XYZ file of C-alpha atoms in Angstrom:
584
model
C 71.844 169.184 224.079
C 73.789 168.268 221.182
C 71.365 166.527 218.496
C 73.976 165.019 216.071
C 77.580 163.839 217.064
C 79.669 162.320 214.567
C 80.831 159.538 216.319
C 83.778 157.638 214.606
C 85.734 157.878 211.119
C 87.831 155.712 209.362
C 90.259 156.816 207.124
C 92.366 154.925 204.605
C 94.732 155.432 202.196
C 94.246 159.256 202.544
C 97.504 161.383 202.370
C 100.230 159.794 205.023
C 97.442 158.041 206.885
C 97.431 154.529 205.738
C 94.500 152.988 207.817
C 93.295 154.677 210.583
C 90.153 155.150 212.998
C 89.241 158.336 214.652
C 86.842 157.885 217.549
C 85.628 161.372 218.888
C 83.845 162.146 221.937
C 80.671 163.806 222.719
C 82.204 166.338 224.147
C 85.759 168.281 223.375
C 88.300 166.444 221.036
C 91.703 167.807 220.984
C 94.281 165.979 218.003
C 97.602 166.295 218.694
C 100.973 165.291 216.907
C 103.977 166.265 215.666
C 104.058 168.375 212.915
C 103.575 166.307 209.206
C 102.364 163.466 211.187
C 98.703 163.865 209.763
C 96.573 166.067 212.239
C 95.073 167.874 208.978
C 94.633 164.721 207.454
C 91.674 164.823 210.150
C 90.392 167.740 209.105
C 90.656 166.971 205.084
C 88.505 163.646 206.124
C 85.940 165.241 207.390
C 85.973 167.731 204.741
C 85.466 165.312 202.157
C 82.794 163.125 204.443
C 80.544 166.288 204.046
C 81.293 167.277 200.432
C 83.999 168.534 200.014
C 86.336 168.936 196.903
C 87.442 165.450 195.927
C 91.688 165.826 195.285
C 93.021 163.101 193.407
C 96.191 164.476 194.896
C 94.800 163.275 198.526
C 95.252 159.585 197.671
C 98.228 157.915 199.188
C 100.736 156.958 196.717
C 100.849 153.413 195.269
C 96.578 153.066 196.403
C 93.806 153.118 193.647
C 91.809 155.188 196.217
C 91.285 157.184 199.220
C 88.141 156.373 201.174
C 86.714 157.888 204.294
C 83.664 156.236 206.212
C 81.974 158.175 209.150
C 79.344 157.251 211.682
C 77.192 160.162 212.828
C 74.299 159.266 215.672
C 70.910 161.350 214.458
C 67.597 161.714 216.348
C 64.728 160.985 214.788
C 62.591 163.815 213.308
C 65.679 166.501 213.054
C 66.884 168.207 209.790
C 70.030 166.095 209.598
C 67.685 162.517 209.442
C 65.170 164.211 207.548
C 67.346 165.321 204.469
C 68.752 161.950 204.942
C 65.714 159.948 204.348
C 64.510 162.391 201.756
C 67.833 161.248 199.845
C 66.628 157.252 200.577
C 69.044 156.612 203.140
C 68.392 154.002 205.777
C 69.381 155.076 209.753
C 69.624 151.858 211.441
C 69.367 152.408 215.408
C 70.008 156.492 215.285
C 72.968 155.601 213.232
C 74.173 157.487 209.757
C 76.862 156.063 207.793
C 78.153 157.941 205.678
C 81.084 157.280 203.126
C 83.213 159.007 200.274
C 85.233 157.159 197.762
C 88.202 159.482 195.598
C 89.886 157.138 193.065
C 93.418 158.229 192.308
C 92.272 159.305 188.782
C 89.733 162.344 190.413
C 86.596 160.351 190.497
C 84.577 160.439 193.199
C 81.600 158.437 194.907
C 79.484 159.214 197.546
C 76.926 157.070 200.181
C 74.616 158.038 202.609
C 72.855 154.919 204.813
C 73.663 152.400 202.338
C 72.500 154.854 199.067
C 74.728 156.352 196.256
C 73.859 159.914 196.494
C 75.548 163.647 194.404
C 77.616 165.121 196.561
C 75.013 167.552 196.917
C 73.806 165.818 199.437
C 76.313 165.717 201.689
C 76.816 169.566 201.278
C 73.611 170.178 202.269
C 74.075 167.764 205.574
C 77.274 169.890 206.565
C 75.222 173.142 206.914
C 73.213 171.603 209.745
C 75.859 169.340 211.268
C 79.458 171.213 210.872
C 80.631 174.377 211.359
C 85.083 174.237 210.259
C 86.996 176.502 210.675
C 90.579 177.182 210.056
C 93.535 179.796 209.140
C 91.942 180.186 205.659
C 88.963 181.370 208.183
C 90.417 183.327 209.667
C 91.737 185.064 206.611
C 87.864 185.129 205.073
C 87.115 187.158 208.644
C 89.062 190.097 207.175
C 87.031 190.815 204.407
C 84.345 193.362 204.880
C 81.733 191.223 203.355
C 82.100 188.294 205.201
C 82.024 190.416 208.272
C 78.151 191.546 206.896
C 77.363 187.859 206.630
C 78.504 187.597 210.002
C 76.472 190.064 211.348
C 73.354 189.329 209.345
C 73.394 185.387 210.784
C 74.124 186.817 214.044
C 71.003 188.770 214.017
C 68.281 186.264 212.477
C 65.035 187.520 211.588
C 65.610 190.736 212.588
C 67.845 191.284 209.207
C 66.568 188.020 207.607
C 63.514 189.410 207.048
C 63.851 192.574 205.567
C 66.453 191.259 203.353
C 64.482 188.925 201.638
C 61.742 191.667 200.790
C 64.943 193.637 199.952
C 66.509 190.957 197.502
C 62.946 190.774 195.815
C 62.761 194.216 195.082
C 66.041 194.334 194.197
C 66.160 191.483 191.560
C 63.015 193.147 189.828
C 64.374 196.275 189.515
C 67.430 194.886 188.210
C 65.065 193.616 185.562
C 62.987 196.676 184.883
C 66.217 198.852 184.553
C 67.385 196.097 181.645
C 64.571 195.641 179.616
C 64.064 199.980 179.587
C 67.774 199.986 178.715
C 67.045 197.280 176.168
C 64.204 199.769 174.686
C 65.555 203.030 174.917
C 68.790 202.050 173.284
C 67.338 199.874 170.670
C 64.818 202.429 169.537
C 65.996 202.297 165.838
C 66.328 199.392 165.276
C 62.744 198.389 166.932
C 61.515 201.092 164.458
C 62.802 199.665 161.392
C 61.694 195.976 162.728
C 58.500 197.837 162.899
C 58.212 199.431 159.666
C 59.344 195.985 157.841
C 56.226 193.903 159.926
C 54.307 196.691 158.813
C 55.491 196.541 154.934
C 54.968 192.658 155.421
C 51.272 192.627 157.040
C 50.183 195.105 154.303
C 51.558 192.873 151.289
C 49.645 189.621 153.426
C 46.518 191.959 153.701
C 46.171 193.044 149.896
C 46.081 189.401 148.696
C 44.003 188.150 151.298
C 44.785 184.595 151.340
C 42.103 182.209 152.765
C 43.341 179.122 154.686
C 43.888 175.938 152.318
C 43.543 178.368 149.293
C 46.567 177.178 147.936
C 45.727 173.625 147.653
C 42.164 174.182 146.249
C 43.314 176.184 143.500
C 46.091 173.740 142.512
C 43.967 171.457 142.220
C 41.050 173.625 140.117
C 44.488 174.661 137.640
C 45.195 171.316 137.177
C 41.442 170.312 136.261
C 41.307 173.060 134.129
C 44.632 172.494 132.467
C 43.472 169.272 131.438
C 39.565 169.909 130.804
C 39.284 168.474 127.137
C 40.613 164.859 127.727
C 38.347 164.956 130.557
C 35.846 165.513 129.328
C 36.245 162.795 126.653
C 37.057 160.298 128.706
C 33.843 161.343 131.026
C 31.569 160.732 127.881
C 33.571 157.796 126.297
C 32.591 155.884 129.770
C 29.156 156.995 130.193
C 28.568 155.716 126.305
C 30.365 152.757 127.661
C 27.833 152.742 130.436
C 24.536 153.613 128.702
C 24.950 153.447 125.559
C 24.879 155.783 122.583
C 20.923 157.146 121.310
C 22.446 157.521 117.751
C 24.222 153.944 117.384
C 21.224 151.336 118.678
C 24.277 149.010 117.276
C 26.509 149.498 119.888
C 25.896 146.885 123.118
C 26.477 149.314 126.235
C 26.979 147.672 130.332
C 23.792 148.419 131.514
C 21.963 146.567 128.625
C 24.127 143.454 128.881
C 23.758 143.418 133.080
C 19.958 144.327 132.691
C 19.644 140.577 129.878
C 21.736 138.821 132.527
C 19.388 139.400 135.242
C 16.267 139.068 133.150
C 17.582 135.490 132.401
C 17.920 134.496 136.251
C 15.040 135.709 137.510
C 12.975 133.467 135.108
C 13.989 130.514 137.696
C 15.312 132.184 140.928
C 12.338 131.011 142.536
C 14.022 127.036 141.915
C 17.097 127.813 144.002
C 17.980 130.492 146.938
C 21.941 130.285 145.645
C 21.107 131.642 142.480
C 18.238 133.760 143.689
C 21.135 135.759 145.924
C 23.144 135.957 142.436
C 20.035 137.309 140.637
C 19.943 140.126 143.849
C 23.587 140.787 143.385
C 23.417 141.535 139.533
C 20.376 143.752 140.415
C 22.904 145.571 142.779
C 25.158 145.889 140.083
C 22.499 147.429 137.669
C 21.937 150.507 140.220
C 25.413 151.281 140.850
C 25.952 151.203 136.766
C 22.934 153.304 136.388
C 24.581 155.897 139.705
C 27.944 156.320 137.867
C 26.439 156.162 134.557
C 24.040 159.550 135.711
C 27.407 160.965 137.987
C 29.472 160.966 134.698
C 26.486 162.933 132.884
C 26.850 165.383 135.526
C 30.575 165.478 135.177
C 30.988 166.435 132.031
C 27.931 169.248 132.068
C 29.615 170.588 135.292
C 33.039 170.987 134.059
C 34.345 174.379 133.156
C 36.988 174.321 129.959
C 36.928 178.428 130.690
C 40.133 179.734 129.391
C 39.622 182.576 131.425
C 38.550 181.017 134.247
C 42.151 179.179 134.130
C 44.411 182.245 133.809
C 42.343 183.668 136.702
C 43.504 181.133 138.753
C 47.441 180.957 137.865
C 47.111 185.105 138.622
C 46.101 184.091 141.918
C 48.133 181.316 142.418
C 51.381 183.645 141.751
C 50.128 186.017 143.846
C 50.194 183.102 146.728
C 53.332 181.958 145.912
C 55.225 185.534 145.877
C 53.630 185.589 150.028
C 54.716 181.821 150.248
C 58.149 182.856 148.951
C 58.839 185.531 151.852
C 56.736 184.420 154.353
C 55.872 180.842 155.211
C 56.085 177.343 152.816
C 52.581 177.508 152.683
C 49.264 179.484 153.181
C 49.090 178.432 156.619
C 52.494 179.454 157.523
C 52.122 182.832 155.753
C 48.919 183.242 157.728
C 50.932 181.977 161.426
C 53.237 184.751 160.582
C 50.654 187.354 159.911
C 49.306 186.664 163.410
C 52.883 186.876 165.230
C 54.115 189.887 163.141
C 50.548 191.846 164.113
C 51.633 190.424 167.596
C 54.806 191.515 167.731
C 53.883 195.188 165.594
C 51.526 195.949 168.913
C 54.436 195.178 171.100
C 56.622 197.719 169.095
C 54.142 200.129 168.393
C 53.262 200.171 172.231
C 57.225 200.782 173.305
C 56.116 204.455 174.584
C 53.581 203.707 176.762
C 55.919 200.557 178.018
C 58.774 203.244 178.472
C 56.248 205.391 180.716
C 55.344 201.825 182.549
C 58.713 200.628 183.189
C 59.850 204.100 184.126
C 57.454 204.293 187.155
C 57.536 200.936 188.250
C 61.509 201.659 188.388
C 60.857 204.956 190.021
C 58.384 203.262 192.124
C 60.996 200.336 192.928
C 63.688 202.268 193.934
C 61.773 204.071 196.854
C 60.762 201.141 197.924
C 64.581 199.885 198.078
C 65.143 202.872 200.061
C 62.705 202.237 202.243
C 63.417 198.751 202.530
C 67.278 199.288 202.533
C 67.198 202.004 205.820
C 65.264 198.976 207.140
C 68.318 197.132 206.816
C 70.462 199.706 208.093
C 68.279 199.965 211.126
C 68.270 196.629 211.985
C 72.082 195.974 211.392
C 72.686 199.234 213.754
C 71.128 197.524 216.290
C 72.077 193.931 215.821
C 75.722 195.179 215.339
C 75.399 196.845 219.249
C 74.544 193.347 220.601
C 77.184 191.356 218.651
C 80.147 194.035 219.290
C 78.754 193.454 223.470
C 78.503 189.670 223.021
C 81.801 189.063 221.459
C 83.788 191.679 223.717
C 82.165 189.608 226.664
C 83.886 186.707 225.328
C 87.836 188.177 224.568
C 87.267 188.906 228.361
C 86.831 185.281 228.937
C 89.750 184.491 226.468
C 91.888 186.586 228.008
C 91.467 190.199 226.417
C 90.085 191.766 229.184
C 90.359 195.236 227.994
C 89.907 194.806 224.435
C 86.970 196.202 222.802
C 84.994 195.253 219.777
C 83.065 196.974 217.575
C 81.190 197.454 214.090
C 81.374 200.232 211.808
C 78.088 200.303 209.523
C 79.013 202.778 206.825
C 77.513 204.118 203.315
C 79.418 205.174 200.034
C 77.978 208.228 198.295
C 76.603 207.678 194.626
C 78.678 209.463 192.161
C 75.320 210.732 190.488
C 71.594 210.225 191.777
C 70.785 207.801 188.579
C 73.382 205.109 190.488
C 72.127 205.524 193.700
C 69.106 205.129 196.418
C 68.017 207.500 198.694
C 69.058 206.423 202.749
C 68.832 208.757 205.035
C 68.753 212.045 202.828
C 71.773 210.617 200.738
C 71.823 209.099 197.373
C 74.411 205.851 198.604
C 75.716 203.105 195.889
C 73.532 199.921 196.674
C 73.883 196.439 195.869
C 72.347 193.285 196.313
C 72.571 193.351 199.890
C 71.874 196.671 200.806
C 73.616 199.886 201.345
C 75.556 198.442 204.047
C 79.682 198.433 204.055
C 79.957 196.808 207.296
C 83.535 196.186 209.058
C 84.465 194.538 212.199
C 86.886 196.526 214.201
C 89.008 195.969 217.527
C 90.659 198.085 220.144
C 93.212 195.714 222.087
C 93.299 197.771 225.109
C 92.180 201.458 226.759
C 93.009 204.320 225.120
C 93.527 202.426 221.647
C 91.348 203.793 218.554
C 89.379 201.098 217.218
C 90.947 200.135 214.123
C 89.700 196.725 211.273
C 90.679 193.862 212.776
C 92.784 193.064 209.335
C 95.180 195.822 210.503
C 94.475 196.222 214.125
C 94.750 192.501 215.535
C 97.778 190.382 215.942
C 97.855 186.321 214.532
C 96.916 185.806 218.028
C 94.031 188.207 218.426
C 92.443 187.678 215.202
C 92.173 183.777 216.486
C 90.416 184.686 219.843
C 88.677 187.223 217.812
C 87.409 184.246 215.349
C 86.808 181.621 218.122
C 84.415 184.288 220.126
C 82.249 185.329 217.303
C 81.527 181.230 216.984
C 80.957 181.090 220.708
C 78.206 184.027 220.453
C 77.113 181.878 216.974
C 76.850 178.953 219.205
C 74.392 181.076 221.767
C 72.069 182.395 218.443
C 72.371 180.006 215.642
C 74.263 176.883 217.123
C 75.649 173.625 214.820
C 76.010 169.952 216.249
C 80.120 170.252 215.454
C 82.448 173.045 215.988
C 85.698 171.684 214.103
C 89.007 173.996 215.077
C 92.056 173.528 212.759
C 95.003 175.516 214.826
C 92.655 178.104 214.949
C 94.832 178.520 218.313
C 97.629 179.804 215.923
C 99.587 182.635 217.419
C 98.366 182.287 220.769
C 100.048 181.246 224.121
C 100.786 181.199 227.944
C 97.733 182.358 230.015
C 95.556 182.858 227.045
C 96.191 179.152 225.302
C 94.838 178.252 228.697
C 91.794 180.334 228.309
C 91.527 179.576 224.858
C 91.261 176.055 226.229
C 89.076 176.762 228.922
C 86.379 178.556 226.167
C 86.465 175.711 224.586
C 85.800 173.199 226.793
C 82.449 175.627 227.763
C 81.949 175.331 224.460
C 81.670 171.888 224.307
C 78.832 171.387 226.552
C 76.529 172.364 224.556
C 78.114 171.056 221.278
C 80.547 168.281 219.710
C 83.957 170.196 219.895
C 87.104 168.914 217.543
C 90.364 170.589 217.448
C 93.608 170.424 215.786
C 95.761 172.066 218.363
C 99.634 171.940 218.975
C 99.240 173.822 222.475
C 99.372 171.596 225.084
C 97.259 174.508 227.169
C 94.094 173.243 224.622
C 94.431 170.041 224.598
C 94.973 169.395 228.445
C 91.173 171.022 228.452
C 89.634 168.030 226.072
C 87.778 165.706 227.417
C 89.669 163.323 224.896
C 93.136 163.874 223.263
C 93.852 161.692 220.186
C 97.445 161.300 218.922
C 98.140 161.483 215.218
C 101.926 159.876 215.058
C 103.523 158.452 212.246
C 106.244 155.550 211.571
C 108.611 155.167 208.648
C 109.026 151.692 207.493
C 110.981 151.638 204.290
C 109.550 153.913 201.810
C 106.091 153.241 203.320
C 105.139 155.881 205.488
C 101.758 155.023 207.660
C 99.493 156.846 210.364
C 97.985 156.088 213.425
C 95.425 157.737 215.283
C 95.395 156.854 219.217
C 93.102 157.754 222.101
C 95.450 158.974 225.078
C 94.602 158.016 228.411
C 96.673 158.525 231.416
C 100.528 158.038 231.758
C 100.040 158.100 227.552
C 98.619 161.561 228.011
C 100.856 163.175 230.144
C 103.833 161.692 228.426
C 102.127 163.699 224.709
C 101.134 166.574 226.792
C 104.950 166.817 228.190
C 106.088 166.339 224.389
C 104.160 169.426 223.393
C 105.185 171.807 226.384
C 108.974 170.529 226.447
C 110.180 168.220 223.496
C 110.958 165.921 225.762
C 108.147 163.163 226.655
C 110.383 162.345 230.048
C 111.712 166.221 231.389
C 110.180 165.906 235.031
C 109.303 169.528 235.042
C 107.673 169.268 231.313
C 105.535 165.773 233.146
C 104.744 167.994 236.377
C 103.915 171.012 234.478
C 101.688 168.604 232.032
C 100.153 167.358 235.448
C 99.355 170.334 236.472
C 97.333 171.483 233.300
C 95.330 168.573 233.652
C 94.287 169.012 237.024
C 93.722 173.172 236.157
C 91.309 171.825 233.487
C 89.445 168.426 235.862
C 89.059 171.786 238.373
C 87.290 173.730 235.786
C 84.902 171.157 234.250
C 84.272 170.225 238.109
């Protein structure tokens, strides 16, 4: 049962289309039309509906911008509505809009249920909902690598698994091997970083510096610089204070405040104002008498040493010559102490990290051995059940006698250093295993089997293509299957089996195909027509649903040229009525 079907699109101003809605079945969807009429306009739609490249080129000329709106019905709870909602879009009765805006200067805009979203988003939504193919496909089938991916989705867990622990160990090894390179061939110059943190920890050890040592002594050097007219000032203020023993003349603060408050508290006891004055000028006598004993203290205390002075400039140079190499100030020269000790471990421990790295490489590589015959193993057998699967199908799409198969094959290393051990041979491995893998076909008995890129004819290589998405459809199925001329090359009795594989096809799944064989499209269980109509320099597309005389009269067009030949009309007939028998 088919989850998601994209229901309608509408297409404007988007190559030679100039307005146009495409309304697709459930089912199979065959698009017809002559050739430059727009068919592939279809396909580039849908394309950029689900993120594809935006190509300002794609705009029709004389429009600002080519937009394409889709309607896709979702059920509630699968991936497609789930990703949806995750991106804040709103699905109003199992409906999806979805939208994509490409202005004729290359900007692009994307919507999903009502939201501007990247698109990301939409990227991520064609995994689960679209599966296109084409003759750039078809092309991409030849390579050997795209033949593994292939046959790794084909067989799910089975490879799945083991190629995830396999990527792991991979990716860490690839690691391991770089940092021992990194080691091993930087071994110099780690030593001489090494000896210079070494030359630079000893010079920090022999002074010794002690953390806001720097400050404090600039400080002492400038109190010592300036000791004498400190000291004078110090006594000048505490005579000022407290007066002078030797000059009884001299009036000192503490004298004057001590007469002031004599005099008030004579007649505090008359009025609480001046009684709080009288307190306050007693305040005042202790904090003169504090200062006047701190300034004493001062001047005993303080240390006019001329030794004591060059003492500290000797140390302070020897704090600036570390501040000059190593940091603005003490703290900084004592941060880098603590990194460079740090980092000197680090160095100093490179042979015991070259024995570490060595066996967790040597270790890691048997494990990719192990891990990569895993691979093999399950590929081998995987690759048996495809190669039946998809020769079952060319029987159905009239290839009766042809034969596919996979080769799974290693390379040998050119030295053991390069290479991983697989079963007893040191093979060249990469991050997907040890596996060259290539899809080959033998057309009929007695043929060798050779790769399909030489082996197959246009023709075979697109039955090839369309069965290995049938057997997809079985294991690993999408909502859409979209067909551009994948058909190409193909014709007579197996355009009508092409046609008839589809239509099975489309039972289980949304079905769309570009097709000019009338054989295909007589098998849909709707046939749109893509024509076109010049009118002056204005060149516009319509899309149409074919029902009926309309039908036969396109169908007759394809098979004949000629929408009215009576044989083309009863030959059209009688495709339709082959493919109402076979859905019946």
């Amino acid at each position: 049962m088919v989850v998601s079907v994209l229901e309608e699109m509408r297409i404007r101003s988007l190559g030679v289309i100039d307005d146009a809605v495409v309304e697709l079945s459930p089912g199979f969807t065959a698009v017809t039309g002559e050739t430059g009429a727009g068919k592939t306009m279809v396909v580039t739609s849908l394309g950029l509906l689900l993120g594809g490249r935006a190509d300002p080129a794609l705009v029709r000329i004389g429009a600002k911008a080519a937009v394409v709106e889709g309607r896709i019905t979702v059920k509630d709870g699968d991936t497609v509505a789930l990703r949806a909602e995750e991106a804040g879009a709103e699905i109003e009765d199992g409906a999806l809009l979805i939208s994509r805006t490409v202005s004729a200067e290359g900007r692009s805009r994307a919507h999903l249920g009502g939201r501007s979203v990247p698109v990301g988003v939409l990227a991520e939504l064609a995994d689960e909902l679209v599966a296109v193919h084409g003759q750039t496909d078809q092309q991409g089938l030849l390579k050997p690598a795209r033949q593994r991916q292939a046959l790794d989705r084909y067989a799910g867990d089975g490879v799945a698994v083991p190629h995830a622990k396999y990527a792991a160990a991979y990716r860490r090894l690839r690691a391991v091997v770089v940092e021992l390179d990194e080691i091993t061939t930087r071994a110099r110059e780690r030593a001489q970083e090494a000896d210079l943190l070494r030359f630079g920890l000893d010079e920090i050890a022999a002074v010794a510096p002690l953390p806001g040592e720097d400050a404090e002594l600039a400080a002492e050097a400038e109190r010592l610089g300036h000791a004498e007219a400190l000291s004078s000032a110090a006594a000048l203020a505490h005579t000022a204070l407290a007066g002078n023993p030797e000059d009884q003349e001299v009036v000192d603060a503490t004298t004057v405040v001590a007469a002031a408050g004599r005099s008030l508290d004579a007649v505090r006891s008359h009025d609480p104002a001046l009684a709080a004055l009288a307190d306050r000028i007693g305040e005042i006598s202790i904090l003169l008498a504090d200062v006047s004993a701190d300034l004493a203290g001062y001047a005993d205390q303080l240390d006019a040493d001329p030794l004591r002075l060059a003492s500290v400039e000797e140390r302070r140079a020897a704090l600036t010559a570390l501040t000059r190499k190593y940091g603005e100030d003490v703290g900084a020269v004592l941060a880098w102490a603590e990194e460079g000790a740090a980092r000197l471990t680090e160095l100093e421990g490179d042979d015991d990290r070259i024995g570490e790295l060595t066996d967790e490489r040597d270790a890691l590589r048997a494990e990719l051995s192990e891990l990569a015959q895993a691979l093999t193993d399950a590929r081998t057998e995987a690759a048996a059940r495809f190669a039946a699967d998809v020769t079952e199908e060319l029987a159905s799409l009239a290839m009766p006698h042809a034969r596919v198969s996979f080769a799974l094959r290693q390379t040998e290393a050119p030295d053991e250093a390069s290479g991983i051990d697989v079963g007893g041979r040191s093979v060249v491995y990469g991050p997907s295993g040890a596996d060259e893998v290539e899809l080959l076909l033998a057309p009929h008995p007695g043929a060798q089997p050779r790769p399909i890129a030489r082996g197959a004819s246009g023709g075979e290589l697109s039955r090839v293509m369309l069965a290995v998405e049938v057997v997809f459809a079985g294991s690993d199925p999408v909502p859409t299957y979209l067909f551009d001329e994948v058909d190409a090359g193909v014709g007579g009795k197996a355009a009508v089996e092409v046609g008839r594989r589809l239509a099975k096809l489309a039972r289980t799944a949304q079905v769309v195909v570009v097709t000019h064989l009338p054989q295909v499209a007589a098998f849909a269980d709707r046939q749109l027509l893509v024509e076109k109509t010049v009118d002056g320099s204005v060149t516009s597309s319509g899309v149409t649903v074919l029902e009926g005389e309309d039908r036969v009269r396109e169908l007759s067009r394809m098979l004949a040229g000629q929408e009215d030949s009576r044989t083309a009309r009863a030959h059209a007939e009688e495709l339709l009525a082959t493919a109402r028998a076979d859905d019946a």
